Tab-separated table of C-alpha atoms in Angstrom:
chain	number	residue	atom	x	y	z
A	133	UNK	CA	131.158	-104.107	-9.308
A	134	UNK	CA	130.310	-107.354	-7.419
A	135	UNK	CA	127.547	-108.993	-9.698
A	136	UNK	CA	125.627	-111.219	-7.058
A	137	UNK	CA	122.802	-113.860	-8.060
A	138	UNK	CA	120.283	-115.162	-5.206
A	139	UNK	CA	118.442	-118.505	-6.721
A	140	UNK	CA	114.804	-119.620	-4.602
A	141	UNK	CA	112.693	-122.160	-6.455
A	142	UNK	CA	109.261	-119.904	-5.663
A	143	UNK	CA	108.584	-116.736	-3.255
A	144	UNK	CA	106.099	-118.766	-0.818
A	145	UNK	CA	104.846	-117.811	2.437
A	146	UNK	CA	108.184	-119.477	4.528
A	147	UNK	CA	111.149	-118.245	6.727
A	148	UNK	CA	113.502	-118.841	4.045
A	149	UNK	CA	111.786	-116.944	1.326
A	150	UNK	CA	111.613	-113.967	3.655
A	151	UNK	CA	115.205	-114.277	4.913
A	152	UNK	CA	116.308	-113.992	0.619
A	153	UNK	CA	114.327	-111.229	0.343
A	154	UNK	CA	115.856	-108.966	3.406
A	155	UNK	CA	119.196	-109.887	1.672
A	156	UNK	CA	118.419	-109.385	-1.130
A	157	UNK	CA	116.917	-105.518	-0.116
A	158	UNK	CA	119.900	-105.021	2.111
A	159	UNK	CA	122.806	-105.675	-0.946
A	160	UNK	CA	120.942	-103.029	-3.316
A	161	UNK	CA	121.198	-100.512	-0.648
A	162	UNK	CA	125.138	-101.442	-1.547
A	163	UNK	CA	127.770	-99.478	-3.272
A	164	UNK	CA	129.692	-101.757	-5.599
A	165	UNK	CA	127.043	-104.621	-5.672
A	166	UNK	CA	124.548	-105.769	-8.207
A	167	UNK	CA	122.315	-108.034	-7.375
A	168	UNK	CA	119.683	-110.109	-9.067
A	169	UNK	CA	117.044	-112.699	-7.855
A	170	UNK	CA	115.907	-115.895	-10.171
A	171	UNK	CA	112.709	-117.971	-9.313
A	172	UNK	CA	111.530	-121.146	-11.073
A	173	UNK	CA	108.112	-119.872	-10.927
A	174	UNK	CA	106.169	-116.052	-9.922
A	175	UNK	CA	104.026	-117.324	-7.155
A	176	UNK	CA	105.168	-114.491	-5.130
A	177	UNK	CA	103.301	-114.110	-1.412
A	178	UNK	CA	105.949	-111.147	-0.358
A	179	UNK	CA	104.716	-108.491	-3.266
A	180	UNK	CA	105.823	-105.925	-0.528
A	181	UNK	CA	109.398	-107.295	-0.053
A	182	UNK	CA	110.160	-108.251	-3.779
A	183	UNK	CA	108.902	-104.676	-5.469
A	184	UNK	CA	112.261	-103.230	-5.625
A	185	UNK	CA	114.446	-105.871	-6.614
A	186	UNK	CA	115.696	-107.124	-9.882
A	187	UNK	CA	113.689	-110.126	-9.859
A	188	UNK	CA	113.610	-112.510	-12.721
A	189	UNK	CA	111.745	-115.636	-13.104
A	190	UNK	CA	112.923	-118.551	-15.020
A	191	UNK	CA	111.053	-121.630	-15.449
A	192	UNK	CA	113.572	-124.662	-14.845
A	193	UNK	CA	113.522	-128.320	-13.557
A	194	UNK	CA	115.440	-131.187	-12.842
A	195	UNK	CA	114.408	-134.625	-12.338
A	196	UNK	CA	116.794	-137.333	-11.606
A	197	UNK	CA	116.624	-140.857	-12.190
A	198	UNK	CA	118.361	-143.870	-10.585
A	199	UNK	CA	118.463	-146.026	-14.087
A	200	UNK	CA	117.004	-143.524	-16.406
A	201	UNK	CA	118.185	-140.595	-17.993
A	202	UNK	CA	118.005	-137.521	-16.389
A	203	UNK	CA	115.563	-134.685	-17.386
A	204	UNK	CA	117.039	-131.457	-17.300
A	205	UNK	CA	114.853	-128.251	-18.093
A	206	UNK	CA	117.515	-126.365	-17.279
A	207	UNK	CA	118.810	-124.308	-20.707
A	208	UNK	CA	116.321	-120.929	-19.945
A	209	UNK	CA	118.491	-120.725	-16.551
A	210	UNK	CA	121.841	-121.199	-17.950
A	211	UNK	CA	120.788	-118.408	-20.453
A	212	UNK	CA	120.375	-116.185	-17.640
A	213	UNK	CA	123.403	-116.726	-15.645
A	214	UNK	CA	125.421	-116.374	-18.853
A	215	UNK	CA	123.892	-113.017	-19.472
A	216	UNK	CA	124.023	-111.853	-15.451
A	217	UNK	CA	127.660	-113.152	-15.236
A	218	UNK	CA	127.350	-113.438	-11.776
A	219	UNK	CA	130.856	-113.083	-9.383
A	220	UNK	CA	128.555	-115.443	-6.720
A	221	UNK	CA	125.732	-117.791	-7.097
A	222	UNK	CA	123.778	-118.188	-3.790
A	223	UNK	CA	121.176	-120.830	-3.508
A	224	UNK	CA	117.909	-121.353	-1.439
A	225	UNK	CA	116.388	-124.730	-0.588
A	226	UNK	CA	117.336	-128.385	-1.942
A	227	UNK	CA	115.063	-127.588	-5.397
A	228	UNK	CA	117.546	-124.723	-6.237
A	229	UNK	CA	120.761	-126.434	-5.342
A	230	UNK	CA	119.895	-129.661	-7.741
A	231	UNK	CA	118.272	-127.111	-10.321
A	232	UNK	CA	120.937	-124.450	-10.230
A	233	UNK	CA	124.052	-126.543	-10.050
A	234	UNK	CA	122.764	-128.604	-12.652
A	235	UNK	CA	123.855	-125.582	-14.773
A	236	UNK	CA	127.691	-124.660	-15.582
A	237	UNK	CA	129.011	-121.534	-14.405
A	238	UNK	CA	132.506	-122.250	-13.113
A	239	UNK	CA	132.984	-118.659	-13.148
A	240	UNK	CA	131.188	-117.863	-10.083
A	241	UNK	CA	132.252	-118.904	-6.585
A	242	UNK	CA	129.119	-120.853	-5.270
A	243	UNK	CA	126.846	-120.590	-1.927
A	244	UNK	CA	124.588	-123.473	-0.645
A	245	UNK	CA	122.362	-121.382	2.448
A	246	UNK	CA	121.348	-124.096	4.590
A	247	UNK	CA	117.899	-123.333	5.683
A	248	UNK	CA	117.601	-126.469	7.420
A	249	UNK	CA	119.479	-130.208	7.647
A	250	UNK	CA	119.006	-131.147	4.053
A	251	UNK	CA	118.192	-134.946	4.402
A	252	UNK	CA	119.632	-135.807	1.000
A	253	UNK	CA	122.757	-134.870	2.748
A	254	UNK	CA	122.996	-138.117	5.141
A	255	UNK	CA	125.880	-140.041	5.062
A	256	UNK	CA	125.643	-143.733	3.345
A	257	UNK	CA	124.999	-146.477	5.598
A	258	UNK	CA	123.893	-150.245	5.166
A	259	UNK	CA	119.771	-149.404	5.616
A	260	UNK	CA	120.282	-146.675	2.771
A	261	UNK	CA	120.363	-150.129	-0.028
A	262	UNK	CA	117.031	-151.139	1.541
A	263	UNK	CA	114.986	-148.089	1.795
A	264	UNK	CA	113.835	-146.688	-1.345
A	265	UNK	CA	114.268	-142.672	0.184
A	266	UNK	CA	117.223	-143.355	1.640
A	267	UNK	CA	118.431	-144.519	-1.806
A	268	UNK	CA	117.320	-141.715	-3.728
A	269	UNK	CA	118.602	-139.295	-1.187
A	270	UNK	CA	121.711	-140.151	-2.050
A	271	UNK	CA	121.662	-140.722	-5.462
A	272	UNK	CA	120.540	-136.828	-5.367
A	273	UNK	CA	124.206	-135.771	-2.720
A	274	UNK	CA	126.426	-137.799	-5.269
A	275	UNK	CA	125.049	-135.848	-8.122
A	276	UNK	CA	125.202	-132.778	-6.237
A	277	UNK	CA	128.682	-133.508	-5.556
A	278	UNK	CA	129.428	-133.833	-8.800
A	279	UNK	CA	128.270	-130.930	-10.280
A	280	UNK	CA	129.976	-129.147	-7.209
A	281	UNK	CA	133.581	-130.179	-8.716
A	282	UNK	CA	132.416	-129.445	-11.692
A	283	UNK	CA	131.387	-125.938	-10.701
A	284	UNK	CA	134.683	-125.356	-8.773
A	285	UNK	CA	133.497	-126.253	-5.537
A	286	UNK	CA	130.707	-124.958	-3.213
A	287	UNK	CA	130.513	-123.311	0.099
A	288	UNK	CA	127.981	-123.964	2.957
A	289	UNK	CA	126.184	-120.997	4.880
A	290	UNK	CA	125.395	-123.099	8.374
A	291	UNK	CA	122.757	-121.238	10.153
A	292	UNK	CA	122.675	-122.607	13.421
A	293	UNK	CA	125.343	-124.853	15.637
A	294	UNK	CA	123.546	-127.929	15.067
A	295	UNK	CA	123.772	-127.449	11.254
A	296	UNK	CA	127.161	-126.639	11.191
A	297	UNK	CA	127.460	-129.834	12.768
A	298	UNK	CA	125.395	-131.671	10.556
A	299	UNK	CA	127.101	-130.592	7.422
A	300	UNK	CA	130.536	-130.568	8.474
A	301	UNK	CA	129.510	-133.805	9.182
A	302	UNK	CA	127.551	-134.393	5.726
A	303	UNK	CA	129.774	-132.498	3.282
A	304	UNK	CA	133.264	-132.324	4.712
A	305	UNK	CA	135.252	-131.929	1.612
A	306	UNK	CA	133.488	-128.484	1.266
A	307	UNK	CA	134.061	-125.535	2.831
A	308	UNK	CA	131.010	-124.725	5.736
A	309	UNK	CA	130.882	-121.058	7.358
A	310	UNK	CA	128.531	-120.819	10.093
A	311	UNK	CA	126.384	-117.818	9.755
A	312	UNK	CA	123.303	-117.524	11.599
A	313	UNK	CA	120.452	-116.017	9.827
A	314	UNK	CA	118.631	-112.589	10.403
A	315	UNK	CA	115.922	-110.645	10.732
A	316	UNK	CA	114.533	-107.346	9.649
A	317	UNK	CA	114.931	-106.181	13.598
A	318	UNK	CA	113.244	-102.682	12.832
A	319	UNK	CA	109.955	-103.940	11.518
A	320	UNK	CA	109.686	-105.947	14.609
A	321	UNK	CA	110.931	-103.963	17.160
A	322	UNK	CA	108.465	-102.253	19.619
A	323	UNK	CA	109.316	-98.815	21.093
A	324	UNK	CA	107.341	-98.399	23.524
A	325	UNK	CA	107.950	-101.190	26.306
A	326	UNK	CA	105.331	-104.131	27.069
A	327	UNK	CA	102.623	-103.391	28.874
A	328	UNK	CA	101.060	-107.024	29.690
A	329	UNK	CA	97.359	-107.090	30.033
A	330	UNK	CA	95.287	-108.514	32.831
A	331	UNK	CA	94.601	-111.697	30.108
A	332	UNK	CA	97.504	-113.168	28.899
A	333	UNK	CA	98.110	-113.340	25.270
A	334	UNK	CA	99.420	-115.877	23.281
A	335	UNK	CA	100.956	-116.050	20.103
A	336	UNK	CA	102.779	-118.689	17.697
A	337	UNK	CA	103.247	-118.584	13.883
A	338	UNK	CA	104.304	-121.090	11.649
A	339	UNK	CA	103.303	-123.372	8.588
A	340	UNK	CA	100.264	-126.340	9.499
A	341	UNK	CA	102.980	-128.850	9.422
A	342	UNK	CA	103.729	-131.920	11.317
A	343	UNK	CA	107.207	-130.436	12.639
A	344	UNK	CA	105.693	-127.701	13.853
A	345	UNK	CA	103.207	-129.707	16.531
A	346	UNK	CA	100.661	-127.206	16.732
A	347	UNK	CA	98.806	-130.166	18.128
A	348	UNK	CA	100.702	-129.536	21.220
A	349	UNK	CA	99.639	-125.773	21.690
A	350	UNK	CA	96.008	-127.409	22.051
A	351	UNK	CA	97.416	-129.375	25.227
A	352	UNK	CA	99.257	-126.617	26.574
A	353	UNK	CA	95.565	-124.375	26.115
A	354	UNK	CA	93.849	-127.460	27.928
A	355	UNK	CA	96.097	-127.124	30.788
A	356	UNK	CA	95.427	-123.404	30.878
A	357	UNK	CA	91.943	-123.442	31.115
A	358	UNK	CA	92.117	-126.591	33.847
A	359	UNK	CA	94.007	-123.431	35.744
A	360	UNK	CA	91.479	-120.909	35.204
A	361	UNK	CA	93.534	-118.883	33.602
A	362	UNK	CA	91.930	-115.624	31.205
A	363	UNK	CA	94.496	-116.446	27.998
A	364	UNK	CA	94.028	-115.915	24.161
A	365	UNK	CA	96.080	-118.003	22.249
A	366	UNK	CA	96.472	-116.699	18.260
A	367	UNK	CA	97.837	-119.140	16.193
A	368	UNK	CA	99.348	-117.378	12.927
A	369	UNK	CA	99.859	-119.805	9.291
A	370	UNK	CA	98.049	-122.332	7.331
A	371	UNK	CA	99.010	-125.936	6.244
A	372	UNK	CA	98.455	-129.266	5.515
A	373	UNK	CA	97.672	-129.571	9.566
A	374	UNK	CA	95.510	-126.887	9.743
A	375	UNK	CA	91.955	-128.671	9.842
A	376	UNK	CA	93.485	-131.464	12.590
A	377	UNK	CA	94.449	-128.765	14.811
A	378	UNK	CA	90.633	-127.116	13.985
A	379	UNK	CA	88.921	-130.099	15.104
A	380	UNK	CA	91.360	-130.717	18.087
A	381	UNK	CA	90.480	-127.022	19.588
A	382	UNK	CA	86.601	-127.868	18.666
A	383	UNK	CA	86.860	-130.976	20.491
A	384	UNK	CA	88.206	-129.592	23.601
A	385	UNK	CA	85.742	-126.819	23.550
A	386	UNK	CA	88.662	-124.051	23.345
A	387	UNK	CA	87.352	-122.046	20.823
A	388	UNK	CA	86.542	-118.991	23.128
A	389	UNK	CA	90.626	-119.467	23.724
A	390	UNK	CA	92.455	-120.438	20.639
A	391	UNK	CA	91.938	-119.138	17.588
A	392	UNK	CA	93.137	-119.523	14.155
A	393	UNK	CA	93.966	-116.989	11.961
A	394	UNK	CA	95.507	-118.849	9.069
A	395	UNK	CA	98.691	-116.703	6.668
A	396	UNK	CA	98.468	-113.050	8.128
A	397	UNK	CA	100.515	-109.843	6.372
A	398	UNK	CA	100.669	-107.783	9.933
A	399	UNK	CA	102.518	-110.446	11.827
A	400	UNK	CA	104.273	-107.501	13.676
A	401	UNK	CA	101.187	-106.141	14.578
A	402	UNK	CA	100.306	-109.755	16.443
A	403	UNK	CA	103.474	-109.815	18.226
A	404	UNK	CA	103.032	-106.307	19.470
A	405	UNK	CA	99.811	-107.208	20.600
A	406	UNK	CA	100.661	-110.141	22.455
A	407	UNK	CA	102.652	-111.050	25.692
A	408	UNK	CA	104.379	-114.007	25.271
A	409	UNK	CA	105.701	-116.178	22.074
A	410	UNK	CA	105.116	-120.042	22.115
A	411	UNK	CA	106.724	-121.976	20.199
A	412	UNK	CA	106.112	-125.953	19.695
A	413	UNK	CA	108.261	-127.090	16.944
A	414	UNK	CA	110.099	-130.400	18.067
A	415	UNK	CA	112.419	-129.645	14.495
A	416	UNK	CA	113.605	-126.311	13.944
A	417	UNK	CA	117.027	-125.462	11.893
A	418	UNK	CA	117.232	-122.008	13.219
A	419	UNK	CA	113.964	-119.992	14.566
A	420	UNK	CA	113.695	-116.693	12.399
A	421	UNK	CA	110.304	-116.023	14.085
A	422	UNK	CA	111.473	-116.235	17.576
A	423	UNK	CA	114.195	-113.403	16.997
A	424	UNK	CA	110.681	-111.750	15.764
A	425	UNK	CA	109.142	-112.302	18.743
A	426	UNK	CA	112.262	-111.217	20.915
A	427	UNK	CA	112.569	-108.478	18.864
A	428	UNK	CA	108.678	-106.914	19.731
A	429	UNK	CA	109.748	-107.467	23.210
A	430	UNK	CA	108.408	-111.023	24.063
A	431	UNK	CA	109.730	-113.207	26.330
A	432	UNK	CA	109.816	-116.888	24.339
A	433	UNK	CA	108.695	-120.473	25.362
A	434	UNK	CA	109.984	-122.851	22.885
A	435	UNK	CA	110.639	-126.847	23.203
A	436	UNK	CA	114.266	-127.886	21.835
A	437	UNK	CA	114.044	-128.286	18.254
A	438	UNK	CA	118.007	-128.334	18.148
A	439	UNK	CA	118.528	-125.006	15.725
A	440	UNK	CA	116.717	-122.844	18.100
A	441	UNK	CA	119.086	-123.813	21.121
A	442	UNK	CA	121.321	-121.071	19.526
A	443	UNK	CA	118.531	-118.515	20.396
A	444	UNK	CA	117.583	-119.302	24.429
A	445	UNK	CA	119.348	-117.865	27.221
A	446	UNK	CA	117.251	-119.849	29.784
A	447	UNK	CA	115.862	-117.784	32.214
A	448	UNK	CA	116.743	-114.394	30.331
A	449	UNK	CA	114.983	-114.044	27.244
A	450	UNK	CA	112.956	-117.551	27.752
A	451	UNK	CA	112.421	-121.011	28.807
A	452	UNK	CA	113.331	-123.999	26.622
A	453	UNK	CA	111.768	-127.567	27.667
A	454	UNK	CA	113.552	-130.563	26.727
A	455	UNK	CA	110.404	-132.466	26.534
A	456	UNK	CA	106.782	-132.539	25.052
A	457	UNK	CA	105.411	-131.505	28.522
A	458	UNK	CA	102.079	-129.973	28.070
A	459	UNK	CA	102.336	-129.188	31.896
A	460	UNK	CA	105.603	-128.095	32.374
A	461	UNK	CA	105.288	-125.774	29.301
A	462	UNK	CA	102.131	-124.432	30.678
A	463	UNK	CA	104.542	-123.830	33.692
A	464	UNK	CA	106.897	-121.846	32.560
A	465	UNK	CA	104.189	-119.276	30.498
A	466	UNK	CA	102.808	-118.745	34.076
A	467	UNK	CA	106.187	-118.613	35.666
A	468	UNK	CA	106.935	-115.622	33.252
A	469	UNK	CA	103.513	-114.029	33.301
A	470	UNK	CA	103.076	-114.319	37.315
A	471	UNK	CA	106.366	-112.182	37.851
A	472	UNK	CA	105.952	-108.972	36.287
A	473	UNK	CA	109.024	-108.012	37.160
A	474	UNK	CA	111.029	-111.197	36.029
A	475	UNK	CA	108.757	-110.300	32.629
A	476	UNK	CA	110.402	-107.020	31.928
A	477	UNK	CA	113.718	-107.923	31.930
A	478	UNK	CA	113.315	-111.012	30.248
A	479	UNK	CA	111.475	-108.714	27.580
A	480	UNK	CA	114.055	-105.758	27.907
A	481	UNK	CA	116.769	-108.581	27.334
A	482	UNK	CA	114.925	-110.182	24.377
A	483	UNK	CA	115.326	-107.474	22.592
A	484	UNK	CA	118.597	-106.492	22.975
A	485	UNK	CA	119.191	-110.215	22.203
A	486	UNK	CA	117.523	-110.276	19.086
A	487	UNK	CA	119.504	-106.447	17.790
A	488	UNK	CA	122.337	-108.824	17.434
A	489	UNK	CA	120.888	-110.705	14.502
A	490	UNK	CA	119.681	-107.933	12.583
A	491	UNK	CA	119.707	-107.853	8.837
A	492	UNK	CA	122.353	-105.007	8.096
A	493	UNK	CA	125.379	-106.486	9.985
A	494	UNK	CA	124.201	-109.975	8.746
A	495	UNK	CA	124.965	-108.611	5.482
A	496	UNK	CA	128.317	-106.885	6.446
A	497	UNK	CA	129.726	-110.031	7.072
A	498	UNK	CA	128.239	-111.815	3.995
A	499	UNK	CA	130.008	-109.365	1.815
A	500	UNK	CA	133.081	-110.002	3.574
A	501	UNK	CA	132.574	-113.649	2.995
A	502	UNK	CA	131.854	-113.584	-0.641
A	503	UNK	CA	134.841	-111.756	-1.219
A	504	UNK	CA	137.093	-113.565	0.541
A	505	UNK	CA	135.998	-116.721	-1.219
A	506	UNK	CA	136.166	-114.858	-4.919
């Protein structure tokens, strides 16, 4: 029996939260596997996804300091990996991986899933002794590092090319596999063929954050409506950014065009509804949501956020822009839109792309990975 432990600070509304979840689902279906998830917290926003699973939470923090001593509320969690005696510790997000190593389990063979380019991972260089985050960033790696060795090492799950890169790069003592990440391709996946509409529909989903540039969308809409076009635009999430984008679609009088619909639970249903996925993140480790979109058939238009260049076939199953060109993204919706042909087999091949990244082979070769490493 293969005794697997998943570790996620909290179950929030995010990609990577979701992600832990499918896996999670997808190793109990599993002969020979038991598996277990820990949270730091039960804020839970996937009560449909986490039901079924052997979910524990255990409150636990860490907080490091450069000429203190360290605070570590860590003995509740090192209770429960003693009494799990876990073959494999897998760990989501930088919280986990300073709270969860901070713990001693030698036992286990250790995971690090990169759900993004961890900046406490940079390399040392002279302007890390005069910036304060720079400093503390890698105060955190070295003491990562540290409790790596002392946990028998630690492996990397790289989810895209560019973080492979970045942590082969980062943490090249330890081992990296590249493993992209995966979707649930069934609950996406639309039977019955797109049928675009005479208005053009627009979709996008993501957290109100600065990296994902929602602000952008609002340009793209301008341009739109300069060309008379009949579009809806549904933006899907809720942030920090979410009342600067507000005012930016009141001030440009696009309200009959773009609407907001803040955290949704029938994000399928949008995607099936709509024509074409936008997608304005200038940073983006991998793109869960665009193998989403692909999957329910849409063709995607995404600027290069350097994890998602993994994802675009140009021309087949979207456009990626190289540039925040409100205009030349505007372009290339109406370029797919205006050719219903072209649209069909860009949405024919979208999803065929996106069946390769779907959650039950993704955790074929997992398994195959944590027991080679063991």
């Amino acid at each position: 029996m293969l005794r697997i432990l998943h570790i996620i600070p909290r179950l929030r509304k995010g990609g990577a939260e979701r992600l832990c979840l499918d896996i999670c689902n997808q190793l109990q279906k599993r002969g020979g596997v038991q598996i277990r998830l820990i949270t730091f917290s039960d804020e839970n926003a996937y009560p449909f996804l986490s039901e079924s699973i052997d979910w524990q939470v255990v409150p636990a923090s860490v907080q490091l300091s450069v000429f203190h001593k360290n605070a570590l509320n860590i003995d509740a969690l090192q209770k429960a990996i003693d009494d799990f005696a876990p073959d494999v510790i897998h760990t989501h997000l930088f919280e986990a991986e300073i709270v969860s190593h901070s713990c001693n389990y030698p036992q286990a063979r250790w995971f690090s899933h990169c759900h993004d380019n961890m900046r406490q991972f940079r390399n040392f260089c002279v302007k890390t002794l005069f910036n304060k985050e720079l400093l503390t960033n890698y105060f955190e790696k070295r003491y990562l590092f540290s409790r790596y060795q002392a946990n028998g090492g630690n492996t990397f799950f790289a989810i895209s090319h560019d973080t492979e890169r970045y942590f082969r790069k980062t943490a090249s003592e330890y081992d990296v596999q590249f493993l992209p990440n995966a979707i649930d391709y069934e609950k996406f996946h639309c039977d019955n063929g797109r049928r675009p509409s005479t208005k053009l529909r627009l979709v996008n989903v993501g957290s109100y954050q600065a990296k994902k540039n929602q602000r952008f969308l609002v340009e793209v809409a301008k341009i739109l409506c300069e060309h008379h076009i009949d579009f809806e635009m549904n933006l899907l999430g809720d942030g920090e950014k979410f009342g600067e984008v507000a005012n930016l679609i009141k001030k440009n009088h696009l309200e009959a065009n773009v609407m907001q619909h803040g955290n949704v639970e029938n994000v399928a249903e949008y995607l099936w509804q709509s024509d074409i996925y936008i997608h304005s993140a200038y940073y983006e480790p991998f793109g869960l949501v665009l193998l989403e979109a692909m999957a329910a058939g849409l063709p995607v238009v995404t600027l290069d956020g350097r994890g998602n260049r993994d994802l675009i076939l140009q021309g087949k199953n979207g456009y990626m822009l190289y540039e925040q060109n409100a205009e030349q993204f505007a372009d290339s919706i109406l370029e797919i839109w205006n050719d219903k042909q072209k649209y069909h087999e860009m949405s024919d091949f979208a999803q065929e792309f996106a069946r390769q990244y779907d959650i039950e082979p993704y955790v074929d070769r997992l398994l195959v990975v944590y027991n080679k490493m063991i």
